[in-house]
Coordinates of C-alpha atoms in Angstrom, one line a residue:
M1 CA -43.8 -6.3 -17.6
A2 CA -41.1 -3.9 -16.4
K3 CA -40.4 -1.0 -18.6
M4 CA -37.1 -1.3 -20.5
L5 CA -34.7 1.5 -20.0
P6 CA -32.1 3.0 -22.3
E7 CA -28.3 2.9 -22.1
Y8 CA -26.8 5.3 -19.5
K9 CA -23.5 7.1 -19.0
S10 CA -21.9 8.1 -15.8
S11 CA -22.0 11.8 -14.9
E12 CA -19.2 13.9 -16.2
V13 CA -18.3 15.0 -12.6
I14 CA -17.1 11.5 -11.9
T15 CA -13.5 10.4 -12.5
R16 CA -12.7 6.7 -12.3
Y17 CA -9.4 5.9 -10.7
N18 CA -6.8 4.7 -13.2
G19 CA -9.3 4.5 -15.9
G20 CA -11.6 2.1 -14.1
E21 CA -8.9 -0.4 -13.0
P22 CA -9.8 -2.2 -9.8
I23 CA -8.1 -1.2 -6.5
L24 CA -8.8 -4.6 -5.0
S25 CA -9.3 -8.0 -6.6
K26 CA -8.7 -11.7 -5.9
K27 CA -5.0 -11.4 -6.7
D28 CA -4.5 -9.2 -3.7
I29 CA -6.0 -11.6 -1.2
P30 CA -3.6 -13.9 0.8
Y31 CA -6.2 -16.6 1.2
E32 CA -8.8 -18.4 -1.0
A33 CA -10.7 -15.8 -2.9
E34 CA -12.7 -15.4 -6.1
C35 CA -14.9 -12.3 -6.1
I36 CA -13.9 -9.2 -4.1
F37 CA -16.7 -6.6 -4.0
N38 CA -19.3 -4.5 -2.2
A39 CA -16.9 -3.1 0.3
G40 CA -17.5 -0.7 3.1
V41 CA -14.8 1.9 3.6
T42 CA -14.2 4.5 6.2
K43 CA -11.4 6.5 7.9
Y44 CA -10.7 5.5 11.5
Q45 CA -7.8 6.3 13.8
G46 CA -5.7 7.9 11.2
K47 CA -6.0 5.3 8.4
Y48 CA -8.4 4.1 5.8
V49 CA -10.2 0.8 6.6
M50 CA -11.9 -1.4 4.1
V51 CA -14.1 -4.5 4.8
F52 CA -15.0 -6.4 1.7
R53 CA -17.1 -9.3 0.6
N54 CA -15.3 -12.4 -0.7
D55 CA -17.3 -15.0 -2.5
Y56 CA -15.4 -18.2 -3.5
R57 CA -15.8 -21.8 -4.6
F58 CA -18.1 -21.1 -7.6
D59 CA -20.3 -24.1 -8.4
G60 CA -20.2 -23.4 -12.2
R61 CA -23.9 -22.6 -12.3
G62 CA -24.8 -19.6 -10.2
A63 CA -23.7 -19.9 -6.6
F64 CA -20.6 -19.8 -4.4
G65 CA -20.0 -22.4 -1.7
K66 CA -18.2 -19.9 0.7
C67 CA -18.4 -16.3 1.6
V68 CA -16.5 -14.3 4.2
I69 CA -15.8 -10.6 5.0
G70 CA -12.1 -9.6 4.7
I71 CA -10.4 -6.5 5.9
A72 CA -7.6 -4.2 4.6
F73 CA -5.9 -1.0 5.6
S74 CA -4.5 1.9 3.7
Q75 CA -2.6 5.1 4.2
D76 CA -4.0 6.8 1.0
G77 CA -7.3 5.0 0.3
I78 CA -5.8 3.6 -2.9
R79 CA -3.2 1.0 -2.1
W80 CA -4.4 -1.6 0.3
E81 CA -2.7 -4.0 2.7
V82 CA -5.0 -7.0 3.1
Q83 CA -4.8 -8.8 6.5
D84 CA -3.8 -12.5 6.5
K85 CA -7.2 -13.8 7.6
P86 CA -10.9 -12.8 7.2
F87 CA -12.4 -10.3 9.6
L88 CA -15.8 -12.0 9.9
T89 CA -17.0 -15.5 9.1
V90 CA -20.1 -17.6 9.7
E91 CA -18.2 -19.3 12.5
D92 CA -17.6 -16.0 14.2
M93 CA -21.4 -15.4 14.5
G94 CA -21.7 -18.3 16.9
D95 CA -25.2 -19.1 15.6
P96 CA -25.9 -22.4 13.9
D97 CA -28.8 -20.9 12.0
V98 CA -26.4 -18.5 10.1
T99 CA -25.2 -19.9 6.7
R100 CA -23.5 -16.9 5.2
V101 CA -22.2 -13.4 6.2
Y102 CA -21.6 -10.7 3.6
D103 CA -22.1 -7.1 2.2
P104 CA -20.4 -5.0 5.0
R105 CA -20.7 -1.2 5.5
L106 CA -18.6 0.9 7.9
T107 CA -19.6 4.0 9.9
V108 CA -17.7 5.8 12.6
I109 CA -19.9 7.3 15.4
E110 CA -18.4 8.9 18.5
D111 CA -15.0 7.3 18.0
R112 CA -16.4 3.8 17.6
C113 CA -16.6 1.9 14.3
Y114 CA -19.9 0.3 13.5
L115 CA -20.4 -2.5 11.0
C116 CA -23.6 -3.2 9.1
F117 CA -23.8 -6.5 7.3
A118 CA -26.1 -9.2 6.0
V119 CA -26.5 -12.8 7.0
D120 CA -28.3 -15.6 5.3
T121 CA -29.9 -18.0 7.8
R122 CA -32.0 -21.2 7.5
H123 CA -35.0 -19.1 8.3
G124 CA -34.5 -15.9 6.2
L125 CA -32.1 -13.1 5.3
R126 CA -31.3 -10.7 8.2
G127 CA -29.5 -7.4 8.6
G128 CA -27.0 -7.0 11.4
I129 CA -25.2 -4.2 13.3
A130 CA -21.9 -4.8 15.2
V131 CA -19.3 -2.5 16.8
T132 CA -15.5 -2.7 17.2
E133 CA -12.8 -0.4 18.5
D134 CA -9.8 -2.3 17.3
F135 CA -10.9 -4.6 14.4
Q136 CA -9.9 -7.6 16.6
K137 CA -12.9 -8.0 18.8
I138 CA -16.4 -7.3 17.5
E139 CA -19.7 -7.2 19.3
V140 CA -23.0 -7.9 17.5
L141 CA -25.6 -5.5 18.7
S142 CA -28.7 -6.4 16.8
L143 CA -30.1 -8.5 14.0
T144 CA -33.4 -7.8 12.1
V145 CA -36.1 -10.2 11.5
P146 CA -36.3 -11.5 7.9
D147 CA -36.1 -10.2 5.3
N148 CA -33.9 -7.0 5.4
R149 CA -30.5 -5.9 4.4
N150 CA -28.4 -3.2 2.7
M151 CA -28.5 -1.3 6.0
V152 CA -26.3 1.8 6.5
L153 CA -26.0 4.1 9.5
F154 CA -25.8 7.9 9.7
P155 CA -22.5 9.0 11.3
E156 CA -24.2 10.9 14.2
K157 CA -27.4 11.0 16.1
I158 CA -30.2 13.1 14.7
G159 CA -32.8 14.4 17.1
G160 CA -31.2 12.3 19.8
R161 CA -31.6 9.0 17.9
Y162 CA -29.4 6.8 15.8
M163 CA -30.7 6.6 12.2
R164 CA -30.3 4.0 9.5
L165 CA -31.4 3.3 5.9
E166 CA -32.4 -0.2 4.9
R167 CA -34.1 -2.2 2.2
P168 CA -36.7 -4.8 3.3
F169 CA -37.8 -7.6 0.9
P170 CA -41.6 -7.4 0.8
V171 CA -42.1 -10.0 -2.0
Y172 CA -45.5 -11.2 -0.9
S173 CA -47.0 -7.7 -0.5
R174 CA -45.3 -6.2 -3.5
G175 CA -46.7 -8.5 -6.2
G176 CA -44.6 -11.6 -5.6
T177 CA -41.4 -10.3 -7.3
D178 CA -38.7 -7.7 -7.0
R179 CA -40.1 -4.3 -6.0
F180 CA -37.9 -3.2 -3.2
D181 CA -37.6 0.4 -1.8
I182 CA -35.5 2.4 0.6
W183 CA -36.8 2.7 4.2
M184 CA -35.6 4.5 7.3
S185 CA -35.6 3.5 11.0
A186 CA -34.5 5.1 14.3
S187 CA -33.1 3.7 17.5
P188 CA -32.2 5.0 21.0
D189 CA -29.4 2.5 21.5
M190 CA -28.5 0.7 18.2
K191 CA -30.3 -2.4 19.5
Y192 CA -34.0 -1.6 19.3
W193 CA -35.2 -0.1 16.0
G194 CA -38.6 1.4 15.1
E195 CA -40.4 4.5 13.8
S196 CA -39.9 2.9 10.4
R197 CA -40.9 4.9 7.3
L198 CA -40.6 4.8 3.6
L199 CA -37.9 7.2 2.3
M200 CA -38.0 6.5 -1.5
G201 CA -39.8 4.1 -3.8
V202 CA -38.7 2.5 -7.0
E203 CA -41.2 4.7 -8.9
H204 CA -39.3 7.8 -7.7
V205 CA -36.1 6.9 -9.6
P206 CA -36.4 7.4 -13.4
Y207 CA -33.6 4.9 -14.2
A208 CA -35.0 2.0 -12.1
N209 CA -37.8 -0.4 -12.9
D210 CA -36.9 -3.3 -10.5
K211 CA -35.6 -2.2 -7.1
I212 CA -33.5 0.4 -5.3
G213 CA -31.6 0.3 -2.0
P214 CA -29.0 2.1 0.1
G215 CA -25.4 2.3 -1.0
A216 CA -22.8 3.9 1.2
P217 CA -23.5 5.5 4.6
P218 CA -24.5 9.2 4.2
V219 CA -21.9 11.9 4.5
K220 CA -22.7 15.3 6.2
T221 CA -22.3 18.5 4.2
D222 CA -23.5 22.0 4.8
A223 CA -26.1 21.4 2.1
G224 CA -27.5 18.2 3.6
W225 CA -26.7 14.5 3.9
L226 CA -25.0 13.4 0.7
T227 CA -26.4 9.9 0.1
L228 CA -25.6 7.2 -2.5
F229 CA -28.0 4.4 -3.4
H230 CA -28.2 1.6 -6.0
A231 CA -30.9 1.5 -8.6
V232 CA -31.7 -1.7 -10.7
D233 CA -33.4 -2.1 -14.0
I234 CA -34.2 -5.4 -15.7
D235 CA -34.5 -6.1 -19.4
R236 CA -35.8 -9.5 -20.4
T237 CA -33.9 -9.3 -23.7
R238 CA -30.5 -9.2 -22.1
G239 CA -28.4 -12.4 -22.5
K240 CA -25.8 -14.2 -20.6
N241 CA -23.8 -11.2 -19.2
G242 CA -21.5 -13.1 -16.9
W243 CA -20.8 -16.5 -15.5
E244 CA -24.5 -17.5 -15.1
A245 CA -26.7 -18.9 -17.9
R246 CA -28.5 -15.5 -18.0
W247 CA -28.2 -12.2 -16.2
Q248 CA -30.8 -9.6 -17.2
K249 CA -30.3 -6.8 -14.6
R250 CA -28.3 -3.6 -14.6
Y251 CA -27.2 -1.8 -11.4
C252 CA -26.3 1.9 -11.4
G253 CA -25.2 4.2 -8.6
G254 CA -27.4 7.2 -7.8
I255 CA -27.1 10.2 -5.5
M256 CA -29.5 12.3 -3.4
L257 CA -29.4 14.9 -0.7
L258 CA -31.3 14.5 2.6
D259 CA -32.4 17.2 5.0
L260 CA -29.8 17.6 7.8
E261 CA -32.4 17.9 10.6
D262 CA -35.0 15.5 9.1
P263 CA -33.3 13.0 6.8
S264 CA -36.7 11.5 5.9
K265 CA -37.0 14.5 3.6
I266 CA -35.3 14.2 0.2
I267 CA -34.3 17.8 -0.7
G268 CA -32.7 16.9 -4.1
M269 CA -32.0 13.8 -6.3
Y270 CA -30.1 13.6 -9.5
Q271 CA -32.4 12.3 -12.2
E272 CA -29.8 10.3 -14.0
P273 CA -27.2 7.7 -12.7
L274 CA -24.2 9.1 -11.0
I275 CA -22.2 6.0 -12.1
A276 CA -23.4 3.6 -14.8
P277 CA -21.6 0.5 -16.0
E278 CA -19.2 1.4 -18.8
T279 CA -15.6 0.1 -18.4
A280 CA -14.5 -3.5 -19.3
Y281 CA -14.5 -4.5 -15.6
E282 CA -18.1 -3.3 -15.4
V283 CA -19.7 -4.5 -18.6
E284 CA -17.5 -7.2 -20.1
E285 CA -15.8 -9.2 -17.4
G286 CA -16.8 -10.9 -14.1
F287 CA -19.5 -12.9 -12.4
R288 CA -22.5 -10.6 -13.1
T289 CA -21.7 -7.8 -15.6
N290 CA -23.5 -4.4 -15.8
V291 CA -23.3 -4.0 -12.0
I292 CA -22.2 -0.9 -10.1
F293 CA -22.7 -1.1 -6.3
P294 CA -21.5 1.8 -4.2
G295 CA -20.6 0.9 -0.6
G296 CA -18.1 3.6 0.6
L297 CA -18.2 7.4 0.5
I298 CA -15.4 9.5 2.0
L299 CA -15.3 13.3 2.0
E300 CA -11.7 14.5 2.3
E301 CA -10.7 17.9 3.8
D302 CA -9.9 19.4 0.4
G303 CA -13.5 18.7 -0.9
T304 CA -12.6 15.6 -2.8
V305 CA -15.0 12.7 -2.5
K306 CA -13.9 9.1 -2.8
I307 CA -16.6 6.7 -4.0
Y308 CA -15.8 3.0 -3.5
Y309 CA -17.9 0.6 -5.5
G310 CA -18.1 -3.1 -6.5
A311 CA -18.0 -3.8 -10.2
S312 CA -19.6 -6.9 -11.8
D313 CA -19.8 -8.5 -8.4
T314 CA -16.2 -9.4 -8.9
V315 CA -13.8 -6.5 -8.1
E316 CA -13.7 -3.3 -6.0
C317 CA -13.1 0.0 -7.8
L318 CA -12.8 3.7 -6.9
A319 CA -14.1 7.0 -8.4
T320 CA -13.6 10.6 -7.3
A321 CA -15.5 13.8 -7.6
R322 CA -15.7 17.3 -6.0
V323 CA -18.3 17.6 -3.2
E324 CA -19.7 20.8 -4.7
D325 CA -20.3 19.1 -8.0
L326 CA -22.2 16.2 -6.4
I327 CA -24.3 18.7 -4.4
G328 CA -25.0 20.6 -7.6
L329 CA -26.2 17.4 -9.3
C330 CA -28.7 16.8 -6.5
R331 CA -29.9 20.4 -6.6
Q332 CA -30.7 19.9 -10.3
G333 CA -33.1 17.2 -9.4
R334 CA -36.5 17.3 -7.7
T335 CA -37.5 17.0 -4.1
L336 CA -39.7 14.2 -2.9

């Protein structure tokens, strides 16, 4: 049985925008929408870009009939203009095996914008990488074999290779249940990936007893690669907690610092959650409450860090911090 964990609070270095009010929800979407969350956010060609997951047509039990990836633009990273139609759908994939597309992340590399995303197929869950230069046309570069997702790219080559973080789903070899860890892979061309290695296991995170995975794409600082991740604990005594008959998990956002030249080395990890579920939108309302899922991390020129996260699998929210404070938290923690 998984060890039950105590209640957690967010770090004091974090400030939620507008007291935790969402910056994007279904009321902002000009087409059919229900849950708007797990967005990827970046700055590209002078503006902020957000790609977000939109689940809709809830079946009343635990699943949604439709899921698309929408897109929005902003001048300040707070107020968003959602485009009239989705950015990426199942139909756009051109593959009859694909049944759902979701969980986007954005990374700018050498003046091109790369999209990591997940697809459900009739033969397993796959992680994808695509590229665009105008957010009109998109080219899919690679898809993993099942089962893998939560992929994020580093914003530059390291040692001449592209690098990504990812979370495979080794159910059979990990005891037949959730026990998912963060892995790292390298590529010469964004298409062929290998040299895969474990970066961090569930057992390395004091506030996780179920699974962990990448969050937002890493951000480069003088101290190292500032890297968000999600950490999940499960408590079998938890009750309904959302729209389903029973939701027993809690997701928190964590932070660590990776070595600049060898990002497989964790040089510091904060030992407590950076962001834990606390506000009404995070613990009282929505599809699955007690969920914080960070998907965007932007370092501004003045040292402010914007952290974009999905709350309760229902809305998209924003928190801010100072980069030196986040680095300080990581340095308090241990290396792995």
